[in-house]
Each structure stands twice: as C-alpha cells, then as structure tokens.
Amino acid sequence: MAEVQLTPTSYVVLGLLSLAGEATSYDLKRLVAQSVGYFWALPHSQLYAEPARLAKGGYVSERRETSGRRRRYYSLTDRGRSALEDWAGSLPDELGELRDPGILKLFFGADPATLARGQLELHERRLSEYEAMLASMGSHLPDGPRLALEAGIGHEHEYIRYWKELAAG
Amino acid sequence: MAEVQLTPTSYVVLGLLSLAGEATSYDLKRLVAQSVGYFWALPHSQLYAEPARLAKGGYVSERRETSGRRRRYYSLTDRGRSALEDWAGSLPDELGELRDPGILKLFFGADPATLARGQLELHERRLSEYEAMLASMGSHLPDGPRLALEAGIGHEHEYIRYWKELAAG
DNA sequence: ACCGTCATGTAATCGGTTACATGATTCT
DNA sequence: AGAATCATGTAACCGATTACATGACGGT
C-alpha cells in the first residue's frame, strides 16, 4: 500500500463516493458535472486516474465486472472514509485565491469598460443557472451542497455588482 | 524558437516585465509578492522556470551579468509585448471557478458553524490587509492593480457576509 | 445498416509543487 | 565570529491537461 498524497481532487472523489456508494469513473464524471463541478471542476481523465491512485493508497477498493464492459466500480474503504472525515472535520490551513482570469487581465491593462461588459454577461448567465438549480433541487439537497451553491450565488452577485460599476464608467 | 504554450503564469511574467522593464527572477518574486500575488500566487521556482521558457519562445530576451552573481535579466521582446497586449485586449474565454477549500469542505460535510468561525477569522484578517494596502498605496497605484485590489476587497466582504451568517446558525 | 452520441478508457506531455542547495549580507 | 535571513537558483517527481482511441447503444 503505497503512500499517496491526498489532494483536493482526492477529496472530491472520496466525498462523492461517500455520497454515492459504489461508482464507476463515468458515474463520478456525471456526479461532478451535476454537483461540485460548478465551483471545482475536474477533467474526466482525472476521474479515471484518481480512483486508481486512491486504490494504491488503500483509500478505495475496486471491484471489476467480469463480463461485458468490465467496468471498474470503486467504493470507500474504512481508511478512505476516515481520511475524508478527518479532512472535513479540520479547518482549512489556508484561504483560496480569487484567481479570476478577468481580474488578471484587468490588472495588466485590459480596458475596464469593455472587459466589464463581457464579464457581466457571463456572470449574469451563470447566476441564472445557479438560481435555477437552487429553485429546482434546493429543497431536497443535502445541507453541504445547498450551502455551497448559496456561496456560489453570493459570489456571482458580488461579481455582478463589481463589473456593473466598471461597465458604466 | 520553439512553440511554447502561454499560460496565465506566462502572462503574469510578461505583465510584470512590462511594468518593471528589465528584471531578474528574484525581482519578479518580490513583485509578485507585492502585487498580483494576493489573488494569483506563484511559487518562486516558477519565476525561474517560466522566464526561461518564455525566452525559448522568443517572448523575452535574456541578458546575463558577466561577473559577480551572473544574474539573468529578462525583458520583453516585441513579440512578448504584442502577445501581452493581444491577451489583455481580448475577452476571457471562460469564467474562473470559486475553488475555495473551505466551501469544498462544507460541501462534503464539514460542520457549518465551526468551519464558519474559522473562515471568518481568516477572511477578516485578509480584508484588513487589503484595506491597509489600498489606504497606503491606493492613490499612486495604476488603474489595473487598484481595480484588482478593489475586486479582492469586494469578495472578502462577500465571504465575511456569508460565513457570518453560518457562524451564527 | 448507419450515424451520432454515450461510455470508457489510455498515452504523452508538461506545468507546477516540493525539496534541496549554497553563496552573500546583515545583525548580534 | 557565528547565526539568521536574503538572494538565487536546480532537481525530481507527479498531478493535471490534452489528445487520442474505440466499443456499445439508441434512434432513423
């Protein structure tokens, strides 16, 4: 059982497995797209590579179909579940960064008004999507995912406030 | 002159060189720490590797001291300046992601109130830093950097509003 | 039958992170 | 003189991105 480093990607996989039970990489891909993906996306190739890595470390177990597609089904081991709980139960060591491509361009000389109008449109569209998600599934969403979605909505409001001011100027 | 892919890291380097003129990797390291670093950090090793990469692509030129420390001084070439302008002048193709470690933990089961109190403290500290920066250098900051800083401040306010609500619950 | 999209992966490359290393200054 | 920090890099590993590839299935 090799030593594998647990990255945020690892916890996304562990977390989704804890919600979904047994899942294939393709299942994970769809789950990401429908849930965390809106604020923490992963390319599907990672969802093939990462469970394999986690299996090496003993955090997940693999069961493989013997016929047909021979799909690999992954599920949490005790070790995996406990790693996930430790992680979720501890305070983050550091804050995230804004890392917004639009703000980076602004920093290095983009024209504020032009940029702002473009960004505004994108953020308004995204806010609508988030609000549609909340309206449609909000009530039967677990607390964590719902609160995370509300965080996303809050930040979209802030982006819109910000770019609107610049779009005017 | 090899084909090198221009990443956000590349544009940070190009952008800083356009502001600073000639600079060494160490100069870039200090510049990042005092400017973009607060919303888009880079490890110092990247500030050694990336200018070398950019030189291969003809975006920057290198001049090396012949005595003493034999420092490498980099500066923009015409190609580099024009790549930077093209980039800054075009609209970002896609929006950034929130990618906040705290929100990720929240999504996967962290206790909201406990987490919120921790995050709140960190964000309040960070907000103070940003406001101190704005107060001290705000007036003689170029538009781009100042607007970027204001974006950071706006998002910190939003984080504080958000976590405060959860900290109470 | 055929075509498109779904489903399921693998391979290659490369940027990024982490760790290591060491000469020069500055402070005590 | 010694310690600590500044300054300046290099090396190794590895996670992430991009591209390639192909069998299954559902609809026309």
Short mmCIF file of C-alpha atoms (C1' of nucleotides) in Angstrom, two decimals:
data_model
loop_
_atom_site.label_atom_id
_atom_site.label_comp_id
_atom_site.label_asym_id
_atom_site.label_seq_id
_atom_site.Cartn_x
_atom_site.Cartn_y
_atom_site.Cartn_z
CA MET A 1 0.00 0.00 0.00
CA ALA A 2 1.89 2.96 -1.34
CA GLU A 3 1.98 6.41 0.18
CA VAL A 4 -0.21 8.63 -1.93
CA GLN A 5 -0.62 12.34 -1.42
CA LEU A 6 -4.21 13.41 -0.88
CA THR A 7 -5.06 16.47 -2.93
CA PRO A 8 -8.33 18.36 -3.24
CA THR A 9 -9.03 16.14 -6.23
CA SER A 10 -8.71 13.14 -3.94
CA TYR A 11 -11.27 14.54 -1.56
CA VAL A 12 -13.70 15.27 -4.33
CA VAL A 13 -13.51 11.62 -5.31
CA LEU A 14 -13.71 10.37 -1.74
CA GLY A 15 -16.56 12.73 -0.99
CA LEU A 16 -18.57 11.70 -4.00
CA LEU A 17 -18.02 8.05 -3.23
CA SER A 18 -19.28 8.63 0.26
CA LEU A 19 -22.45 10.15 -1.12
CA ALA A 20 -22.95 7.70 -3.96
CA GLY A 21 -21.68 4.44 -2.55
CA GLU A 22 -20.18 2.36 -5.32
CA ALA A 23 -19.47 4.23 -8.52
CA THR A 24 -17.52 3.99 -11.75
CA SER A 25 -15.36 6.74 -13.13
CA TYR A 26 -18.10 7.59 -15.51
CA ASP A 27 -20.57 7.88 -12.66
CA LEU A 28 -18.15 10.22 -10.95
CA LYS A 29 -17.87 12.28 -14.07
CA ARG A 30 -21.62 12.77 -14.16
CA LEU A 31 -21.77 13.46 -10.44
CA VAL A 32 -19.10 16.12 -10.70
CA ALA A 33 -20.91 17.75 -13.58
CA GLN A 34 -24.12 17.89 -11.55
CA SER A 35 -22.70 18.96 -8.23
CA VAL A 36 -19.25 20.21 -7.21
CA GLY A 37 -18.32 20.84 -10.81
CA TYR A 38 -19.79 24.31 -10.77
CA PHE A 39 -17.17 25.58 -8.38
CA TRP A 40 -14.48 22.90 -8.62
CA ALA A 41 -14.32 21.22 -11.99
CA LEU A 42 -12.23 18.19 -12.91
CA PRO A 43 -11.41 16.82 -16.37
CA HIS A 44 -12.83 13.35 -16.80
CA SER A 45 -9.39 11.83 -17.23
CA GLN A 46 -8.70 12.73 -13.61
CA LEU A 47 -11.71 10.74 -12.58
CA TYR A 48 -10.10 7.69 -14.11
CA ALA A 49 -6.62 8.34 -12.79
CA GLU A 50 -7.50 9.46 -9.30
CA PRO A 51 -9.54 6.46 -8.08
CA ALA A 52 -6.73 4.21 -9.30
CA ARG A 53 -4.27 6.26 -7.29
CA LEU A 54 -6.52 6.15 -4.25
CA ALA A 55 -6.79 2.39 -4.59
CA LYS A 56 -3.00 2.15 -4.42
CA GLY A 57 -3.13 4.00 -1.14
CA GLY A 58 -5.89 1.82 0.23
CA TYR A 59 -8.47 4.59 0.38
CA VAL A 60 -10.85 2.95 -2.04
CA SER A 61 -11.41 -0.59 -3.18
CA GLU A 62 -12.03 -1.72 -6.70
CA ARG A 63 -14.43 -4.34 -7.95
CA ARG A 64 -14.37 -5.16 -11.61
CA GLU A 65 -17.13 -6.60 -13.74
CA THR A 66 -16.12 -9.90 -15.23
CA SER A 67 -18.28 -9.66 -18.33
CA GLY A 68 -19.44 -7.04 -20.82
CA ARG A 69 -17.89 -3.67 -20.24
CA ARG A 70 -15.75 -4.88 -17.38
CA ARG A 71 -16.40 -1.65 -15.56
CA ARG A 72 -14.37 -0.76 -12.51
CA TYR A 73 -16.54 0.02 -9.52
CA TYR A 74 -14.95 1.94 -6.69
CA SER A 75 -16.07 2.32 -3.13
CA LEU A 76 -14.67 3.80 0.05
CA THR A 77 -12.67 1.67 2.41
CA ASP A 78 -12.65 2.39 6.12
CA ARG A 79 -9.36 4.12 5.62
CA GLY A 80 -10.89 6.26 2.91
CA ARG A 81 -13.92 7.17 4.95
CA SER A 82 -11.83 8.12 7.90
CA ALA A 83 -9.46 10.22 5.77
CA LEU A 84 -12.46 12.05 4.40
CA GLU A 85 -13.88 12.68 7.84
CA ASP A 86 -10.58 13.93 9.18
CA TRP A 87 -10.28 16.30 6.31
CA ALA A 88 -13.82 17.62 6.54
CA GLY A 89 -13.53 17.95 10.29
CA SER A 90 -10.38 20.04 10.29
CA LEU A 91 -10.09 23.69 9.48
CA PRO A 92 -8.57 24.58 6.11
CA ASP A 93 -4.95 25.58 6.52
CA GLU A 94 -5.18 28.43 4.06
CA LEU A 95 -7.62 30.51 2.14
CA GLY A 96 -8.28 30.07 -1.52
CA GLU A 97 -7.25 32.64 -4.07
CA LEU A 98 -9.52 34.60 -6.35
CA ARG A 99 -7.59 33.57 -9.49
CA ASP A 100 -10.07 35.13 -11.82
CA PRO A 101 -8.85 35.39 -15.43
CA GLY A 102 -10.83 38.57 -15.95
CA ILE A 103 -9.34 40.29 -12.94
CA LEU A 104 -5.90 39.21 -14.10
CA LYS A 105 -6.43 40.90 -17.45
CA LEU A 106 -7.74 43.95 -15.70
CA PHE A 107 -4.64 44.04 -13.56
CA PHE A 108 -2.42 44.01 -16.62
CA GLY A 109 -4.07 46.65 -18.66
CA ALA A 110 -7.34 45.44 -20.16
CA ASP A 111 -9.82 48.20 -20.86
CA PRO A 112 -12.14 48.17 -17.83
CA ALA A 113 -15.39 49.09 -19.52
CA THR A 114 -15.04 46.66 -22.42
CA LEU A 115 -13.95 43.84 -20.21
CA ALA A 116 -16.66 44.59 -17.69
CA ARG A 117 -19.43 44.34 -20.24
CA GLY A 118 -18.19 40.94 -21.37
CA GLN A 119 -17.75 39.61 -17.87
CA LEU A 120 -21.09 40.96 -16.80
CA GLU A 121 -22.90 38.96 -19.42
CA LEU A 122 -21.13 35.74 -18.48
CA HIS A 123 -21.73 36.19 -14.78
CA GLU A 124 -25.36 37.04 -15.25
CA ARG A 125 -25.84 33.87 -17.22
CA ARG A 126 -24.08 31.85 -14.59
CA LEU A 127 -26.11 33.38 -11.80
CA SER A 128 -29.30 32.38 -13.61
CA GLU A 129 -28.07 28.81 -13.85
CA TYR A 130 -27.28 28.68 -10.16
CA GLU A 131 -30.62 30.11 -9.23
CA ALA A 132 -32.38 27.66 -11.48
CA MET A 133 -30.51 24.83 -9.78
CA LEU A 134 -31.44 26.09 -6.36
CA ALA A 135 -35.06 26.55 -7.33
CA SER A 136 -35.41 23.10 -8.86
CA MET A 137 -33.44 20.96 -6.42
CA GLY A 138 -32.92 23.22 -3.47
CA SER A 139 -35.38 21.59 -1.15
CA HIS A 140 -34.09 18.03 -1.45
CA LEU A 141 -30.42 18.92 -1.48
CA PRO A 142 -28.25 17.95 1.48
CA ASP A 143 -27.08 20.87 3.61
CA GLY A 144 -23.49 20.91 2.36
CA PRO A 145 -24.23 21.06 -1.35
CA ARG A 146 -27.01 23.58 -0.81
CA LEU A 147 -24.84 25.87 1.27
CA ALA A 148 -22.05 25.60 -1.28
CA LEU A 149 -24.46 26.56 -4.01
CA GLU A 150 -25.55 29.54 -1.99
CA ALA A 151 -21.93 30.56 -1.64
CA GLY A 152 -21.63 30.44 -5.42
CA ILE A 153 -24.70 32.59 -5.77
CA GLY A 154 -23.36 35.13 -3.31
CA HIS A 155 -20.13 35.46 -5.22
CA GLU A 156 -21.91 35.82 -8.51
CA HIS A 157 -23.89 38.68 -7.05
CA GLU A 158 -20.66 40.28 -5.98
CA TYR A 159 -19.11 39.86 -9.43
CA ILE A 160 -22.15 41.41 -10.99
CA ARG A 161 -22.12 44.35 -8.62
CA TYR A 162 -18.43 44.86 -9.33
CA TRP A 163 -18.47 44.60 -13.11
CA LYS A 164 -21.62 46.67 -13.36
CA GLU A 165 -19.86 49.55 -11.73
CA LEU A 166 -16.97 49.25 -14.17
CA ALA A 167 -19.21 48.77 -17.18
CA ALA A 168 -20.84 52.12 -16.51
CA GLY A 169 -17.62 54.11 -16.08
CA MET B 1 12.37 29.42 -31.48
CA ALA B 2 10.22 26.71 -30.01
CA GLU B 3 6.45 26.78 -29.67
CA VAL B 4 5.63 27.43 -26.07
CA GLN B 5 2.14 27.45 -24.65
CA LEU B 6 1.22 30.70 -22.93
CA THR B 7 -0.47 30.06 -19.61
CA PRO B 8 -1.73 32.52 -17.02
CA THR B 9 1.66 32.15 -15.38
CA SER B 10 3.22 33.35 -18.61
CA TYR B 11 1.08 36.45 -18.64
CA VAL B 12 1.91 37.27 -15.07
CA VAL B 13 5.57 37.23 -16.02
CA LEU B 14 5.04 39.17 -19.23
CA GLY B 15 2.83 41.66 -17.45
CA LEU B 16 5.28 42.27 -14.66
CA LEU B 17 8.12 42.70 -17.12
CA SER B 18 6.08 45.26 -18.98
CA LEU B 19 5.62 47.21 -15.77
CA ALA B 20 9.13 46.78 -14.42
CA GLY B 21 11.25 46.77 -17.55
CA GLU B 22 14.26 44.55 -17.03
CA ALA B 23 14.04 42.23 -14.06
CA THR B 24 15.60 39.14 -12.57
CA SER B 25 13.64 36.18 -11.31
CA TYR B 26 14.17 37.41 -7.82
CA ASP B 27 12.81 40.82 -8.75
CA LEU B 28 9.76 39.06 -10.16
CA LYS B 29 9.37 37.13 -6.97
CA ARG B 30 9.25 40.34 -4.97
CA LEU B 31 6.94 41.98 -7.47
CA VAL B 32 4.52 39.09 -7.32
CA ALA B 33 4.54 39.17 -3.55
CA GLN B 34 3.71 42.88 -3.55
CA SER B 35 1.13 42.92 -6.29
CA VAL B 36 -0.70 40.13 -8.11
CA GLY B 37 0.32 37.61 -5.51
CA TYR B 38 -2.63 38.39 -3.31
CA PHE B 39 -5.06 36.92 -5.80
CA TRP B 40 -2.80 34.87 -8.05
CA ALA B 41 0.26 33.49 -6.28
CA LEU B 42 3.19 31.70 -7.85
CA PRO B 43 5.93 29.69 -6.17
CA HIS B 44 9.30 31.30 -6.71
CA SER B 45 10.57 28.31 -8.65
CA GLN B 46 8.08 29.15 -11.37
CA LEU B 47 9.58 32.58 -11.64
CA TYR B 48 12.85 30.95 -12.54
CA ALA B 49 11.42 28.35 -14.89
CA GLU B 50 8.87 30.50 -16.68
CA PRO B 51 11.11 33.29 -17.99
CA ALA B 52 13.44 30.62 -19.35
CA ARG B 53 10.51 29.03 -21.14
CA LEU B 54 9.38 32.37 -22.49
CA ALA B 55 12.90 33.05 -23.76
CA LYS B 56 12.76 29.82 -25.73
CA GLY B 57 9.59 31.07 -27.38
CA GLY B 58 11.10 34.47 -28.13
CA TYR B 59 8.77 36.37 -25.82
CA VAL B 60 11.51 37.67 -23.59
CA SER B 61 15.22 38.21 -24.02
CA GLU B 62 17.88 37.38 -21.51
CA ARG B 63 20.93 39.35 -20.60
CA ARG B 64 23.36 37.83 -18.18
CA GLU B 65 25.83 39.55 -15.92
CA THR B 66 29.36 38.54 -16.74
CA SER B 67 30.74 39.00 -13.25
CA GLY B 68 29.71 38.55 -9.64
CA ARG B 69 26.35 36.86 -9.27
CA ARG B 70 25.90 36.44 -13.00
CA ARG B 71 22.25 37.31 -12.65
CA ARG B 72 19.89 36.73 -15.56
CA TYR B 73 17.99 39.87 -16.51
CA TYR B 74 14.87 39.40 -18.57
CA SER B 75 12.98 41.93 -20.63
CA LEU B 76 10.08 41.84 -23.07
CA THR B 77 10.74 41.44 -26.76
CA ASP B 78 8.35 42.95 -29.30
CA ARG B 79 6.81 39.54 -29.66
CA GLY B 80 6.30 39.36 -25.92
CA ARG B 81 4.79 42.81 -25.70
CA SER B 82 2.42 42.10 -28.51
CA ALA B 83 1.37 38.75 -27.03
CA LEU B 84 0.61 40.52 -23.78
CA GLU B 85 -1.44 43.20 -25.50
CA ASP B 86 -3.40 40.67 -27.52
CA TRP B 87 -4.18 38.77 -24.38
CA ALA B 88 -5.19 41.81 -22.34
CA GLY B 89 -7.24 43.15 -25.21
CA SER B 90 -9.32 40.03 -25.75
CA LEU B 91 -12.18 38.84 -23.63
CA PRO B 92 -11.53 35.87 -21.34
CA ASP B 93 -12.88 32.72 -22.89
CA GLU B 94 -14.25 31.39 -19.65
CA LEU B 95 -15.02 32.36 -16.12
CA GLY B 96 -12.88 31.41 -13.19
CA GLU B 97 -14.02 28.95 -10.60
CA LEU B 98 -14.53 29.62 -6.92
CA ARG B 99 -12.31 26.70 -5.87
CA ASP B 100 -12.41 27.62 -2.24
CA PRO B 101 -11.09 24.91 0.09
CA GLY B 102 -13.50 25.92 2.81
CA ILE B 103 -16.52 25.67 0.57
CA LEU B 104 -15.29 22.29 -0.61
CA LYS B 105 -15.20 21.02 2.95
CA LEU B 106 -18.59 22.47 3.57
CA PHE B 107 -19.90 20.66 0.52
CA PHE B 108 -18.61 17.35 1.83
CA GLY B 109 -19.87 17.51 5.33
CA ALA B 110 -17.87 19.91 7.46
CA ASP B 111 -19.83 21.36 10.36
CA PRO B 112 -21.01 24.75 9.10
CA ALA B 113 -20.81 26.74 12.32
CA THR B 114 -17.35 25.53 13.30
CA LEU B 115 -15.95 25.97 9.85
CA ALA B 116 -17.58 29.37 9.52
CA ARG B 117 -15.97 30.72 12.64
CA GLY B 118 -12.54 29.66 11.42
CA GLN B 119 -13.01 31.04 7.96
CA LEU B 120 -14.44 34.24 9.26
CA GLU B 121 -11.34 35.00 11.24
CA LEU B 122 -9.05 34.36 8.27
CA HIS B 123 -11.12 36.44 5.90
CA GLU B 124 -11.37 39.31 8.31
CA ARG B 125 -7.64 39.36 8.66
CA ARG B 126 -7.20 39.28 4.93
CA LEU B 127 -9.68 42.07 4.42
CA SER B 128 -7.73 44.25 6.83
CA GLU B 129 -4.56 43.62 4.87
CA TYR B 130 -6.20 44.57 1.60
CA GLU B 131 -7.66 47.71 3.08
CA ALA B 132 -4.32 48.65 4.54
CA MET B 133 -2.75 48.18 1.12
CA LEU B 134 -5.36 50.32 -0.52
CA ALA B 135 -5.04 53.03 2.10
CA SER B 136 -1.27 53.17 1.91
CA MET B 137 -0.63 52.86 -1.81
CA GLY B 138 -4.06 53.36 -3.31
CA SER B 139 -3.52 56.83 -4.67
CA HIS B 140 -0.36 56.11 -6.62
CA LEU B 141 -1.38 52.72 -7.91
CA PRO B 142 -2.07 52.25 -11.62
CA ASP B 143 -5.70 51.70 -12.50
CA GLY B 144 -5.44 47.96 -13.19
CA PRO B 145 -3.81 46.96 -9.92
CA ARG B 146 -6.04 49.25 -7.93
CA LEU B 147 -9.20 47.89 -9.52
CA ALA B 148 -7.99 44.35 -8.99
CA LEU B 149 -7.40 45.12 -5.35
CA GLU B 150 -10.89 46.52 -5.08
CA ALA B 151 -12.22 43.31 -6.58
CA GLY B 152 -10.40 41.40 -3.87
CA ILE B 153 -11.89 43.62 -1.21
CA GLY B 154 -15.37 43.11 -2.61
CA HIS B 155 -15.02 39.36 -2.50
CA GLU B 156 -13.68 39.43 1.02
CA HIS B 157 -16.75 41.38 2.08
CA GLU B 158 -18.89 38.75 0.45
CA TYR B 159 -17.04 35.92 2.21
CA ILE B 160 -17.45 37.68 5.51
CA ARG B 161 -21.14 38.23 4.95
CA TYR B 162 -21.53 34.58 4.02
CA TRP B 163 -19.57 32.98 6.83
CA LYS B 164 -21.03 35.35 9.38
CA GLU B 165 -24.47 34.06 8.59
CA LEU B 166 -23.29 30.47 9.01
CA ALA B 167 -21.31 31.20 12.15
CA ALA B 168 -24.46 32.38 13.86
CA GLY B 169 -26.63 29.38 12.90
"C1'" DA C 1 -27.32 -0.66 -41.77
"C1'" DC C 2 -25.68 3.59 -40.42
"C1'" DC C 3 -24.69 7.53 -37.62
"C1'" DG C 4 -24.24 10.06 -33.67
"C1'" DT C 5 -23.63 10.34 -29.02
"C1'" DC C 6 -22.71 7.80 -24.81
"C1'" DA C 7 -19.45 5.35 -22.25
"C1'" DT C 8 -14.86 4.19 -21.09
"C1'" DG C 9 -10.71 4.37 -21.06
"C1'" DT C 10 -5.07 5.23 -22.26
"C1'" DA C 11 -0.90 7.89 -23.53
"C1'" DA C 12 2.13 11.65 -23.78
"C1'" DT C 13 3.48 15.77 -22.45
"C1'" DC C 14 4.31 19.48 -19.38
"C1'" DG C 15 3.49 22.77 -15.90
"C1'" DG C 16 3.66 23.09 -11.03
"C1'" DT C 17 4.96 21.79 -6.45
"C1'" DT C 18 8.26 20.43 -3.13
"C1'" DA C 19 12.54 19.85 -1.63
"C1'" DC C 20 17.32 20.62 -1.81
"C1'" DA C 21 21.35 23.56 -2.05
"C1'" DT C 22 24.53 27.35 -1.37
"C1'" DG C 23 26.92 31.93 -1.69
"C1'" DA C 24 26.11 36.73 0.03
"C1'" DT C 25 24.63 40.08 3.55
"C1'" DT C 26 23.27 41.74 7.74
"C1'" DC C 27 22.65 41.61 12.54
"C1'" DT C 28 24.14 40.41 17.30
"C1'" DA D 1 32.79 35.05 14.54
"C1'" DG D 2 28.50 32.91 14.20
"C1'" DA D 3 23.56 32.93 13.23
"C1'" DA D 4 19.96 34.21 10.67
"C1'" DT D 5 17.94 35.75 6.70
"C1'" DC D 6 18.36 37.25 1.89
"C1'" DA D 7 19.20 36.02 -2.71
"C1'" DT D 8 19.46 32.74 -6.33
"C1'" DG D 9 18.99 29.08 -8.27
"C1'" DT D 10 18.43 23.44 -9.58
"C1'" DA D 11 16.34 18.78 -9.49
"C1'" DA D 12 12.93 15.30 -9.12
"C1'" DC D 13 8.68 13.93 -9.00
"C1'" DC D 14 3.94 13.91 -10.02
"C1'" DG D 15 -0.61 15.65 -10.80
"C1'" DA D 16 -3.19 17.75 -14.47
"C1'" DT D 17 -4.24 18.80 -19.14
"C1'" DT D 18 -4.78 17.48 -23.87
"C1'" DA D 19 -5.32 14.44 -27.24
"C1'" DC D 20 -6.22 10.06 -28.98
"C1'" DA D 21 -8.95 5.90 -29.31
"C1'" DT D 22 -12.74 2.70 -29.56
"C1'" DG D 23 -16.69 -0.38 -28.31
"C1'" DA D 24 -21.73 -0.06 -27.11
"C1'" DC D 25 -26.22 1.57 -27.79
"C1'" DG D 26 -30.26 4.12 -29.41
"C1'" DG D 27 -32.58 6.22 -32.96
"C1'" DT D 28 -33.79 6.83 -38.16
#
